[in-house]
Amino acid sequence: MDKIYAHPGSLRNTTTHYCPGCGHGIAHKLVCQVIDELAIRESVIAIAPVGCAVLAYDYWDFDCTEAAHGRALAVATAIKRVRPQNIVFTYQGDGDLAAIGTNETIHAANRGENLTVIFINNAVYGMTGGQMAPTTLAGQKTATTPLGRDVKIQGYPLKISELLTQLPGVCYVERVSLQSPTEIIKAKKAIKLAFENQINKAGFSLVEVLSPCPTYWGLSPVKSMAWIKDVMSKEFPLGRIK
Amino acid sequence: MTGNEAIAEAAIRAGCGFYAGYPITPQNELTAYMAKNMPENNRVFIQAESELAAINMVFGASAAGVRAMTSSSSPGISLKQEGISYLAGAELPAVIVNIMRGGPGLGNIAPSQSDYFQATKGGGHGDYHSIVLSPSSVEEAYGLMFDAFDLADKYRNPVMILGDGMLGQMMEPLSLKPGKVIHYPKPWALIGCQGRPANIIRSLLLKDGALEELNLKLQKKYKAAQEKEQRWEEQFTDDAEIIVVAYGGMARIIKSVIRQFRQKNKKVGLIRPISLWPFPVKAFAKQTRKKVKYLVVEMSYGQMVEDVKLAVNCSRPVEFFGRAGGAIPAEGEIIAAIKKLEK
Ligand SMILES: Cc1ncc(C[n+]2csc(CCOP(=O)(O)OP(=O)(O)O)c2C)c(N)n1
Ligand code: SF4
């Protein structure tokens, strides 16, 4: 019999600290599958964010550094500039990438840094207890928007991916979702393309991943997946943006 | 060469492979020198989008095993503090140059020594120290840059060069002597995990006792630095009854004042700390004569004076004179302060 599925070699064989139904675990696996398929594990340098995925380096079996909250793309920029022969990627949440780190994100993209960015949009701050994120939907209740996000007071969900497409240095932006097996397969393809772009020195590539946070959405894992499909992806449409 | 340019040239000669900075007066010549000369030497120069980005770029380059530095002036250095704390926590070498200006706030661009506390007492969050070196001439700034990169690699710790606007802008003749450049093995660096287990650079340590363990390791390192890396210059301390303590640009003015006293056979001497952290307590321990009194002079309202008091452990009188906010203690004022002590 042929083996058609196996644990990715670059994903450590351990249990994670993520909540049941969390999307981070799926996204980690996709990244590791792509790295294995492209046979780049030994040249990868990853930058973990500050957020729920801060411990990604406990799960990934390749060189990895932490970065201060929001600064992953500054750290990545320097690593790639001094070691262009390595494959460098950041993995960041919406607070990390699109609130505290917006400046680093826009400028790394605008410099056209030859990097891969995996951007996990779960519409909340998971690690600190479910506060409003820049991507929180209008009306969505969080710890800091107890009555729901009022766009007149807290502004609109920030579509950083769409913003980035305006920059000539950006080569590829796609929004994918973890809501179903079909979408997960598409997500993997997008992640693979984002790494291949770097291998081909094509410039800045970003994949935004709509990812469930059942804990702070107050939904079951199954209902979280349905919420991405029915609600979240209406605000954040899936597909290639650039 | 100006002090700013000498620092930049020395960095390149010391093997600095990465520089990131954000413009701020009075250190812009340093950044401009790097912009021109780093690429010419096949090194990486980036004008960062902010000081936050610059220090975190330094973090990245250092994590990849490359000698890395940034420079700025007071307000910019404040922004870098989080990054410096992360460097210390992750035990990454880096060199940070602070060409101090007047504060607080946006302050002004005149020379100042008001960032002494920030530089020597940690500056960012957590129990850490940067090694801090203070040059008082262009030539010394050039030489100390080699030491700064060496100490950073040796201790895997951030090292700060603390200068002031006077030093940065001042032009002095300089012989570009080759400095000591040791290549330290960096098995911890992130270069891809080919042929070895994956390397991880982190400062988040959640397991029971793990963070205390890191802190104890850091404390051991700081203790070793305190034993081995104290540096200072002294003049006329053998017989001095009044020892003036000053560092950096301030010490130059003091030297000229002391010459005037010596010409009149007045027993005035100088201790000029070069390493501000570790503070050169050994220089003070040597002064066992009963008669010695100290006068600390700073371009601040009294920061280093606290370390001098600790160093003499209240066994001798320690007086202070200082001005800040861009004001520089004048010779006449210093002479008057010394005369007051003579009584
Ligand atoms: C400078 C700084 N400010 C605030 C924090 C606290 N903090 C940690 S993670 C986080 C937000 C994380 O949210 P996100 O990036 O969306 O990632 P998630 O946890 O949802 O995966 C915050 C505010 C910090 N660690 N550092
Ligand atoms: S809080 Fe949300 S994002 Fe964080 S681990 Fe739990 S489910 Fe995942």
Coordinates of C-alpha atoms and ligand atoms in Angstrom, one line a residue:
Chain A
M1 CA 0.0 0.0 0.0
D2 CA 1.2 3.5 -0.8
K3 CA 1.5 5.9 2.1
I4 CA -0.5 9.0 1.1
Y5 CA -0.4 11.0 4.3
A6 CA 2.2 11.4 7.0
H7 CA 3.1 13.7 9.8
P8 CA 5.3 16.5 8.3
G9 CA 8.9 15.9 9.1
S10 CA 9.5 19.5 10.1
L11 CA 6.7 19.6 12.6
R12 CA 7.8 18.2 15.9
N13 CA 5.9 15.3 17.3
T14 CA 4.5 17.0 20.3
T15 CA 1.2 18.3 21.7
T16 CA 0.6 22.1 21.3
H17 CA -0.8 24.6 23.8
Y18 CA -3.5 25.7 21.4
C19 CA -7.2 25.6 22.4
P20 CA -9.4 22.9 20.9
G21 CA -10.5 23.9 17.4
C22 CA -7.8 26.7 17.1
G23 CA -6.6 27.4 13.6
H24 CA -2.9 27.9 14.5
G25 CA -2.3 24.1 14.6
I26 CA -3.7 23.7 11.1
A27 CA -1.7 26.6 9.8
H28 CA 1.5 25.3 11.4
K29 CA 1.0 22.0 9.7
L30 CA 0.4 23.6 6.3
V31 CA 3.6 25.6 6.6
C32 CA 5.6 22.5 7.6
Q33 CA 4.1 20.4 4.7
V34 CA 5.1 23.1 2.2
I35 CA 8.6 23.3 3.7
D36 CA 9.0 19.5 3.5
E37 CA 7.6 19.4 -0.1
L38 CA 10.0 22.1 -1.2
A39 CA 12.8 20.4 0.7
I40 CA 13.9 23.7 2.3
R41 CA 13.9 22.8 6.0
E42 CA 17.6 23.1 6.4
S43 CA 17.7 26.6 5.0
V44 CA 14.6 28.0 6.6
I45 CA 14.8 30.7 9.3
A46 CA 11.4 31.4 10.9
I47 CA 10.3 34.4 12.9
A48 CA 7.7 33.7 15.5
P49 CA 5.4 36.5 16.6
V50 CA 4.2 37.7 20.0
G51 CA 0.7 36.3 20.2
C52 CA -0.8 32.8 20.7
A53 CA 1.8 31.5 18.2
V54 CA 4.8 32.7 20.2
L55 CA 5.7 29.2 21.0
A56 CA 5.7 28.1 17.3
Y57 CA 9.4 27.4 17.8
D58 CA 8.5 24.6 20.2
Y59 CA 6.5 22.9 17.3
W60 CA 8.6 23.7 14.2
D61 CA 11.8 21.8 13.7
F62 CA 13.9 24.4 11.9
D63 CA 15.9 27.5 12.9
C64 CA 13.6 30.0 14.6
T65 CA 13.7 33.3 16.5
E66 CA 11.3 35.2 18.5
A67 CA 10.7 38.9 17.7
A68 CA 9.3 41.6 19.9
H69 CA 5.5 42.2 19.4
G70 CA 5.0 43.6 15.9
R71 CA 8.7 43.6 14.9
A72 CA 8.8 40.3 13.1
L73 CA 9.3 41.9 9.7
A74 CA 12.1 44.2 10.9
V75 CA 13.9 41.1 12.2
A76 CA 13.1 39.1 9.0
T77 CA 14.4 42.0 6.8
A78 CA 17.8 41.9 8.4
I79 CA 18.1 38.1 8.5
K80 CA 17.3 37.9 4.8
R81 CA 19.6 40.8 3.9
V82 CA 22.6 39.3 5.6
R83 CA 21.7 35.7 4.6
P84 CA 19.9 35.9 1.2
Q85 CA 20.7 32.2 0.6
N86 CA 18.3 31.2 3.4
I87 CA 14.5 31.1 3.2
V88 CA 13.1 33.5 5.7
F89 CA 9.4 33.7 6.8
T90 CA 7.3 35.4 9.4
Y91 CA 4.2 34.0 11.0
Q92 CA 2.1 36.8 12.6
G93 CA -1.3 37.4 14.1
D94 CA -3.5 40.4 13.2
G95 CA -2.5 42.4 16.3
D96 CA 1.2 41.7 15.6
L97 CA 1.1 42.5 11.9
A98 CA -1.7 45.0 11.5
A99 CA -1.7 47.0 14.8
I100 CA 1.5 47.3 16.7
G101 CA 3.6 46.2 13.7
T102 CA 1.8 48.1 10.9
N103 CA 4.8 50.3 10.3
E104 CA 7.2 47.4 10.0
T105 CA 4.7 45.5 7.7
I106 CA 4.2 48.4 5.3
H107 CA 7.8 49.3 5.0
A108 CA 9.1 45.8 4.6
A109 CA 6.5 45.3 1.9
N110 CA 7.4 48.6 0.3
R111 CA 11.1 47.8 0.2
G112 CA 10.0 44.7 -1.6
E113 CA 11.9 42.5 0.8
N114 CA 12.1 39.0 -0.6
L115 CA 10.2 37.4 2.3
T116 CA 7.2 35.2 2.9
V117 CA 4.6 36.3 5.4
I118 CA 2.0 34.0 6.9
F119 CA -0.7 36.3 8.4
I120 CA -3.2 34.7 10.7
N121 CA -6.3 36.7 10.9
N122 CA -8.6 35.5 13.7
A123 CA -10.3 38.8 14.3
V124 CA -9.2 39.0 17.9
Y125 CA -6.2 39.2 20.2
G126 CA -6.1 35.6 21.4
M127 CA -3.1 35.6 23.7
T128 CA -4.2 38.5 25.9
G129 CA -7.8 37.4 26.3
G130 CA -9.9 38.2 23.3
Q131 CA -9.6 42.0 22.9
M132 CA -10.5 43.9 19.8
A133 CA -8.1 43.4 16.9
P134 CA -7.7 45.7 13.9
T135 CA -9.5 43.0 12.0
T136 CA -12.5 42.6 14.4
L137 CA -15.7 42.7 12.5
A138 CA -18.3 45.5 12.9
G139 CA -20.6 44.5 15.7
Q140 CA -18.3 41.8 17.0
K141 CA -18.2 41.5 20.8
T142 CA -14.7 41.3 22.3
A143 CA -13.3 42.0 25.8
T144 CA -12.7 45.6 24.8
T145 CA -15.8 46.0 22.7
P146 CA -18.4 44.6 25.1
L147 CA -21.3 46.1 23.1
G148 CA -19.8 45.1 19.8
R149 CA -17.4 47.0 17.6
D150 CA -18.9 50.3 16.7
V151 CA -17.3 51.5 13.5
K152 CA -18.1 55.1 14.4
I153 CA -16.0 54.8 17.5
Q154 CA -13.5 52.0 16.9
G155 CA -13.1 52.3 13.1
Y156 CA -13.6 49.6 10.5
P157 CA -12.0 46.2 10.2
L158 CA -8.6 46.9 8.7
K159 CA -7.9 45.2 5.4
I160 CA -4.2 45.3 5.5
S161 CA -3.8 42.8 2.6
E162 CA -5.8 45.1 0.3
L163 CA -3.7 48.1 1.4
L164 CA -0.5 46.3 0.7
T165 CA -1.5 45.6 -2.9
Q166 CA -0.9 49.3 -3.6
L167 CA 2.8 48.9 -3.1
P168 CA 5.0 48.0 -6.1
G169 CA 7.3 46.0 -4.0
V170 CA 4.6 43.5 -3.2
C171 CA 4.6 40.5 -5.5
Y172 CA 1.8 38.3 -4.2
V173 CA -1.1 38.6 -1.8
E174 CA -3.8 36.0 -1.3
R175 CA -6.5 35.5 1.3
V176 CA -7.4 32.0 2.2
S177 CA -9.4 30.3 5.0
L178 CA -9.2 27.2 7.2
Q179 CA -13.0 26.8 7.2
S180 CA -13.2 23.5 5.4
P181 CA -11.0 20.8 3.9
T182 CA -11.4 22.3 0.4
E183 CA -10.3 25.7 1.6
I184 CA -7.4 24.2 3.6
I185 CA -6.1 22.6 0.4
K186 CA -6.3 26.0 -1.3
A187 CA -4.6 27.6 1.7
K188 CA -1.7 25.2 1.3
K189 CA -1.3 26.0 -2.4
A190 CA -1.2 29.7 -1.6
I191 CA 1.4 29.1 1.2
K192 CA 3.5 27.0 -1.3
L193 CA 3.4 29.8 -3.9
A194 CA 4.4 32.3 -1.3
F195 CA 7.5 30.2 -0.5
E196 CA 8.2 29.5 -4.2
N197 CA 8.2 33.2 -4.9
Q198 CA 10.9 33.7 -2.4
I199 CA 13.0 30.9 -3.9
N200 CA 12.5 32.6 -7.3
K201 CA 13.5 36.0 -5.7
A202 CA 10.2 37.5 -6.8
G203 CA 9.8 39.7 -3.8
F204 CA 7.3 40.2 -0.9
S205 CA 4.6 37.5 -0.6
L206 CA 1.8 37.5 2.0
V207 CA -0.9 34.9 2.6
E208 CA -3.7 36.0 4.9
V209 CA -5.3 33.0 6.6
L210 CA -8.8 33.4 8.1
S211 CA -8.4 31.2 11.2
P212 CA -10.8 30.2 13.9
C213 CA -10.4 31.3 17.6
P214 CA -13.3 29.3 19.1
T215 CA -12.3 30.4 22.6
Y216 CA -12.8 34.2 22.1
W217 CA -15.5 34.0 19.5
G218 CA -17.5 32.1 22.1
L219 CA -18.4 29.5 19.5
S220 CA -17.8 25.7 19.3
P221 CA -15.0 24.6 16.9
V222 CA -17.6 23.5 14.3
K223 CA -19.7 26.7 14.6
S224 CA -16.4 28.7 14.3
M225 CA -15.7 27.2 10.9
A226 CA -19.3 28.1 9.8
W227 CA -18.8 31.6 11.1
I228 CA -15.7 32.1 8.9
K229 CA -17.7 30.9 5.9
D230 CA -20.9 32.8 6.6
V231 CA -19.7 36.0 8.3
M232 CA -16.0 36.6 8.3
S233 CA -15.3 35.8 4.7
K234 CA -18.0 38.2 3.6
E235 CA -16.0 41.1 5.2
F236 CA -12.7 39.5 4.1
P237 CA -13.3 38.0 0.7
L238 CA -11.2 35.0 -0.2
G239 CA -9.0 34.7 -3.2
R240 CA -6.0 36.2 -4.8
I241 CA -5.8 40.0 -4.2
K242 CA -2.5 40.6 -6.0
Chain B
M1 CA 37.5 63.1 10.9
T2 CA 34.6 63.9 13.1
G3 CA 33.8 61.6 16.1
N4 CA 30.7 60.3 14.2
E5 CA 32.8 59.4 11.2
A6 CA 35.5 57.8 13.2
I7 CA 33.0 55.6 15.0
A8 CA 31.5 54.5 11.6
E9 CA 34.9 53.8 10.1
A10 CA 36.0 51.8 13.1
A11 CA 32.8 49.8 13.0
I12 CA 33.5 48.8 9.4
R13 CA 37.1 47.9 10.2
A14 CA 35.8 45.9 13.2
G15 CA 33.8 43.7 10.8
C16 CA 30.4 45.2 11.3
G17 CA 28.3 43.5 8.7
F18 CA 25.0 45.2 9.3
Y19 CA 23.9 48.7 10.2
A20 CA 20.4 50.1 10.5
G21 CA 19.6 53.6 11.6
Y22 CA 17.0 56.4 11.5
P23 CA 18.1 60.0 11.1
I24 CA 18.5 62.2 14.2
T25 CA 20.8 65.0 15.1
P26 CA 23.6 65.1 16.3
Q27 CA 24.6 61.7 14.8
N28 CA 23.5 62.0 11.2
E29 CA 27.1 62.0 9.9
L30 CA 27.5 58.5 11.3
T31 CA 24.5 57.2 9.4
A32 CA 25.5 59.0 6.2
Y33 CA 29.1 57.5 6.4
M34 CA 27.6 54.0 6.8
A35 CA 25.2 54.6 3.9
K36 CA 28.1 55.3 1.6
N37 CA 30.8 52.9 3.0
M38 CA 28.9 49.8 4.1
P39 CA 27.6 48.9 0.6
E40 CA 31.1 49.7 -0.8
N41 CA 32.5 47.1 1.6
N42 CA 29.8 44.5 0.7
R43 CA 28.0 45.1 4.0
V44 CA 24.3 45.8 4.6
F45 CA 23.0 49.3 5.3
I46 CA 19.3 50.0 5.9
Q47 CA 17.7 53.3 6.6
A48 CA 15.0 52.0 8.8
E49 CA 11.4 53.3 9.1
S50 CA 11.9 54.1 12.8
E51 CA 14.3 53.4 15.7
L52 CA 12.1 50.5 16.7
A53 CA 12.6 48.9 13.3
A54 CA 16.3 49.7 13.4
I55 CA 17.0 48.0 16.7
N56 CA 14.9 45.0 15.7
M57 CA 16.7 44.7 12.5
V58 CA 19.9 44.7 14.5
F59 CA 18.3 41.9 16.5
G60 CA 17.7 39.9 13.3
A61 CA 21.2 40.4 11.8
S62 CA 22.8 39.5 15.1
A63 CA 20.6 36.4 15.4
A64 CA 22.0 35.4 12.0
G65 CA 25.5 35.6 13.5
V66 CA 26.6 38.9 11.9
R67 CA 28.2 41.8 13.8
A68 CA 25.5 44.4 13.8
M69 CA 25.0 47.9 15.1
T70 CA 22.7 50.9 15.2
S71 CA 23.2 54.5 16.2
S72 CA 20.9 57.3 17.4
S73 CA 20.6 60.1 19.8
S74 CA 18.6 60.3 23.1
P75 CA 14.9 60.3 21.9
G76 CA 15.7 57.6 19.4
I77 CA 17.6 55.6 22.0
S78 CA 14.5 55.7 24.2
L79 CA 12.6 54.1 21.4
K80 CA 15.2 51.3 21.2
Q81 CA 14.9 50.3 24.8
E82 CA 12.5 47.4 24.3
G83 CA 14.8 46.0 21.6
I84 CA 17.8 46.3 23.8
S85 CA 16.0 44.4 26.6
Y86 CA 15.2 41.7 24.0
L87 CA 18.8 41.5 22.9
A88 CA 19.9 41.1 26.5
G89 CA 17.3 38.5 27.2
A90 CA 18.1 36.5 24.0
E91 CA 21.9 37.0 24.7
L92 CA 22.6 38.5 21.3
P93 CA 25.6 40.7 20.7
A94 CA 25.0 44.2 19.3
V95 CA 26.6 47.6 19.4
I96 CA 24.4 50.7 20.0
V97 CA 25.8 54.2 19.7
N98 CA 24.1 57.0 21.6
I99 CA 25.4 60.5 20.7
M100 CA 23.5 62.2 23.5
R101 CA 21.5 65.4 23.2
G102 CA 19.6 67.6 25.7
G103 CA 16.4 66.3 27.2
P104 CA 13.9 65.4 28.4
G105 CA 11.4 65.2 25.6
L106 CA 12.5 66.5 22.2
G107 CA 14.9 68.7 24.2
N108 CA 17.5 70.2 22.0
I109 CA 20.5 69.1 19.9
A110 CA 23.2 70.5 22.3
P111 CA 25.6 68.1 24.0
S112 CA 24.4 66.5 27.1
Q113 CA 25.1 63.6 29.5
S114 CA 21.6 63.1 30.7
D115 CA 21.1 59.5 29.5
Y116 CA 23.6 58.1 32.0
F117 CA 20.9 56.4 34.1
Q118 CA 19.2 55.0 31.1
A119 CA 22.4 53.6 29.6
T120 CA 23.9 52.1 32.8
K121 CA 20.9 51.0 34.8
G122 CA 19.3 48.8 32.2
G123 CA 17.1 51.3 30.4
G124 CA 14.5 48.8 29.2
H125 CA 12.5 46.3 31.3
G126 CA 14.0 43.4 33.2
D127 CA 17.2 42.8 35.2
Y128 CA 19.9 43.4 32.6
H129 CA 22.8 45.6 31.9
S130 CA 24.4 46.8 28.7
I131 CA 28.2 47.2 28.8
V132 CA 28.6 51.0 28.4
L133 CA 31.8 52.7 27.1
S134 CA 32.4 56.4 27.0
P135 CA 35.0 57.9 24.7
S136 CA 36.3 61.4 25.3
S137 CA 38.2 62.0 22.1
V138 CA 37.8 61.1 18.4
E139 CA 40.8 58.7 18.6
E140 CA 39.4 57.0 21.7
A141 CA 36.0 56.6 20.0
Y142 CA 37.7 54.9 17.1
G143 CA 39.5 52.5 19.4
L144 CA 36.6 51.8 21.6
M145 CA 34.4 50.7 18.7
F146 CA 36.7 47.6 18.2
D147 CA 36.4 46.9 21.9
A148 CA 32.6 47.3 21.7
F149 CA 32.2 44.7 19.0
D150 CA 34.6 42.4 20.8
L151 CA 32.9 42.7 24.2
A152 CA 29.5 42.2 22.6
D153 CA 30.6 38.9 21.0
K154 CA 32.5 37.8 24.1
Y155 CA 29.7 38.4 26.5
R156 CA 26.8 37.9 24.0
N157 CA 25.4 41.1 25.3
P158 CA 24.5 44.6 24.0
V159 CA 27.3 47.2 24.3
M160 CA 26.6 50.9 24.2
I161 CA 28.9 53.6 23.2
L162 CA 27.8 56.7 25.1
G163 CA 29.1 59.9 23.5
D164 CA 27.7 63.4 23.4
G165 CA 27.1 65.9 20.6
M166 CA 30.4 67.5 21.3
L167 CA 32.3 64.2 20.5
G168 CA 30.1 63.4 17.5
Q169 CA 30.7 66.8 15.8
M170 CA 34.2 67.4 16.9
M171 CA 37.0 67.1 14.3
E172 CA 40.3 65.7 15.4
P173 CA 43.3 64.2 13.7
L174 CA 43.2 60.4 13.8
S175 CA 45.5 57.6 12.8
L176 CA 43.5 54.7 11.5
K177 CA 45.3 52.0 13.3
P178 CA 44.1 48.5 12.7
G179 CA 42.2 47.3 15.8
K180 CA 41.9 43.9 17.4
V181 CA 39.3 41.7 15.6
I182 CA 38.7 38.3 17.1
H183 CA 36.2 36.0 15.3
Y184 CA 34.1 34.3 17.9
P185 CA 32.4 31.0 17.0
K186 CA 28.6 31.4 17.0
P187 CA 27.1 27.9 17.0
W188 CA 23.9 29.5 18.3
A189 CA 23.4 31.6 15.2
L190 CA 20.4 31.0 12.8
I191 CA 21.9 30.0 9.5
G192 CA 19.6 27.0 8.7
C193 CA 19.7 23.7 10.6
Q194 CA 21.7 21.7 8.1
G195 CA 23.7 19.0 9.9
R196 CA 22.6 20.0 13.4
P197 CA 19.5 20.3 15.6
A198 CA 17.4 23.5 15.0
N199 CA 18.6 26.6 16.8
I200 CA 16.0 28.7 18.7
I201 CA 16.6 32.3 19.8
R202 CA 14.1 33.4 22.4
S203 CA 13.6 35.2 25.7
L204 CA 10.2 33.9 26.6
L205 CA 10.7 31.2 29.2
L206 CA 7.5 29.9 30.7
K207 CA 8.6 26.7 32.3
D208 CA 8.9 26.6 36.1
G209 CA 12.2 28.2 37.1
A210 CA 13.5 28.7 33.5
L211 CA 13.4 32.4 33.6
E212 CA 15.1 32.6 36.9
E213 CA 17.8 30.3 35.5
L214 CA 18.4 32.7 32.6
N215 CA 18.5 35.6 35.0
L216 CA 21.1 33.8 37.2
K217 CA 23.1 33.1 34.1
L218 CA 23.0 36.8 33.1
Q219 CA 23.9 37.9 36.6
K220 CA 27.0 35.6 36.5
K221 CA 28.0 37.2 33.2
Y222 CA 27.5 40.7 34.6
K223 CA 29.7 39.7 37.6
A224 CA 32.4 38.5 35.3
A225 CA 32.2 41.8 33.3
Q226 CA 32.4 43.7 36.6
E227 CA 35.6 41.9 37.5
K228 CA 37.3 42.0 34.1
E229 CA 36.1 45.0 32.2
Q230 CA 36.5 48.1 34.4
R231 CA 38.3 50.8 32.5
W232 CA 39.3 54.3 33.5
E233 CA 41.9 56.9 33.1
E234 CA 43.5 58.7 36.0
Q235 CA 45.7 61.8 36.3
F236 CA 47.6 63.0 39.4
T237 CA 45.8 60.7 41.7
D238 CA 48.9 59.7 43.6
D239 CA 48.9 62.8 45.7
A240 CA 45.6 64.4 44.9
E241 CA 43.5 65.8 47.7
I242 CA 40.7 66.6 45.4
I243 CA 39.8 64.2 42.7
V244 CA 37.4 65.4 40.0
V245 CA 35.4 62.6 38.4
A246 CA 34.1 63.2 34.9
Y247 CA 33.6 61.2 31.7
G248 CA 33.3 61.8 28.0
G249 CA 33.5 65.3 26.7
M250 CA 33.1 66.7 30.2
A251 CA 36.5 65.2 31.2
R252 CA 38.3 67.2 28.5
I253 CA 37.3 70.4 30.1
I254 CA 38.2 69.0 33.5
K255 CA 41.7 68.2 32.3
S256 CA 42.3 71.8 31.3
V257 CA 41.1 73.0 34.6
I258 CA 43.3 70.5 36.5
R259 CA 46.4 71.7 34.5
Q260 CA 45.7 75.2 35.8
F261 CA 45.5 73.9 39.4
R262 CA 48.7 71.9 39.0
Q263 CA 50.6 74.9 37.7
K264 CA 49.9 76.4 41.1
N265 CA 51.0 73.2 42.8
K266 CA 47.4 72.5 44.0
K267 CA 46.8 68.8 44.5
V268 CA 43.9 68.2 42.2
G269 CA 43.5 65.0 40.1
L270 CA 41.2 63.2 37.8
I271 CA 39.4 59.9 37.5
R272 CA 37.7 59.5 34.1
P273 CA 35.5 56.4 33.9
I274 CA 35.7 54.9 30.5
S275 CA 33.5 51.9 31.2
L276 CA 30.4 53.5 32.7
W277 CA 29.0 50.0 33.2
P278 CA 30.8 48.1 34.7
F279 CA 31.6 51.2 36.8
P280 CA 35.3 51.4 37.6
V281 CA 35.0 51.0 41.4
K282 CA 38.5 49.7 41.4
A283 CA 39.8 53.2 40.6
F284 CA 38.2 54.5 43.8
A285 CA 39.2 51.5 46.0
K286 CA 42.8 52.4 45.3
Q287 CA 42.4 55.9 46.8
T288 CA 43.1 55.0 50.4
R289 CA 44.5 58.4 51.5
K290 CA 42.4 59.9 54.2
K291 CA 42.4 63.4 52.7
V292 CA 40.8 62.7 49.4
K293 CA 37.6 64.5 48.5
Y294 CA 35.7 64.0 45.3
L295 CA 33.9 66.4 43.0
V296 CA 31.8 64.9 40.3
V297 CA 31.1 67.1 37.2
E298 CA 28.5 66.1 34.7
M299 CA 26.4 67.6 31.9
S300 CA 23.4 66.5 33.9
Y301 CA 21.9 67.2 37.2
G302 CA 23.7 64.4 38.9
Q303 CA 23.5 60.8 37.6
M304 CA 27.0 59.3 37.7
V305 CA 27.5 61.0 41.1
E306 CA 25.3 58.2 42.6
D307 CA 27.8 55.5 41.3
V308 CA 30.7 57.5 42.7
K309 CA 29.0 57.6 46.1
L310 CA 28.4 53.9 46.0
A311 CA 32.0 53.3 44.9
V312 CA 33.4 55.2 47.9
N313 CA 30.7 53.8 50.1
C314 CA 30.2 57.2 51.9
S315 CA 33.7 56.9 53.3
R316 CA 34.8 60.2 51.7
P317 CA 32.9 63.4 50.8
V318 CA 31.5 63.5 47.3
E319 CA 30.3 66.8 45.9
F320 CA 28.6 67.5 42.7
F321 CA 28.5 70.2 40.1
G322 CA 26.5 69.9 36.8
R323 CA 24.5 71.7 34.2
A324 CA 22.3 70.2 31.6
G325 CA 19.6 71.0 29.0
G326 CA 22.4 71.9 26.6
A327 CA 24.4 74.0 29.1
I328 CA 28.0 73.0 29.6
P329 CA 29.7 73.6 32.9
A330 CA 32.2 76.4 32.3
E331 CA 35.8 76.4 33.4
G332 CA 35.1 79.2 35.8
E333 CA 32.3 77.4 37.4
I334 CA 34.3 74.2 37.8
I335 CA 37.2 76.1 39.3
A336 CA 34.9 77.7 41.8
A337 CA 33.4 74.3 42.7
I338 CA 36.9 72.9 43.3
K339 CA 37.9 75.9 45.4
K340 CA 34.9 75.4 47.6
L341 CA 36.1 71.9 48.3
E342 CA 39.6 73.1 49.1
K343 CA 38.3 74.9 52.2
Ligands
LIG1 C1 4.9 45.7 23.5 C2 3.9 44.7 23.9 N1 2.6 45.1 24.0 C3 1.6 44.2 24.3 C4 1.9 42.9 24.5 C5 0.8 42.0 24.9 N2 0.3 41.1 23.8 C6 0.8 39.9 23.6 S1 0.1 39.1 22.3 C7 -0.8 40.4 22.0 C8 -1.8 40.4 20.9 C9 -1.8 39.2 20.1 O1 -2.8 39.2 19.1 P1 -2.6 38.7 17.7 O2 -1.4 39.3 17.1 O3 -3.9 38.9 16.9 O4 -2.3 37.1 17.8 P2 -3.2 35.9 18.4 O5 -2.9 35.8 19.8 O6 -4.6 36.3 18.2 O7 -2.8 34.8 17.6 C10 -0.6 41.5 22.9 C11 -1.3 42.8 22.8 C12 3.3 42.5 24.4 N3 3.7 41.3 24.5 N4 4.2 43.4 24.0
SF4_2 S1 -7.0 31.9 22.2 FE1 -7.8 31.6 20.1 S2 -6.0 31.9 18.8 FE2 -5.3 31.5 20.9 S3 -4.9 29.3 21.1 FE3 -7.0 29.7 21.8 S4 -8.2 29.4 20.0 FE4 -6.2 29.7 19.3

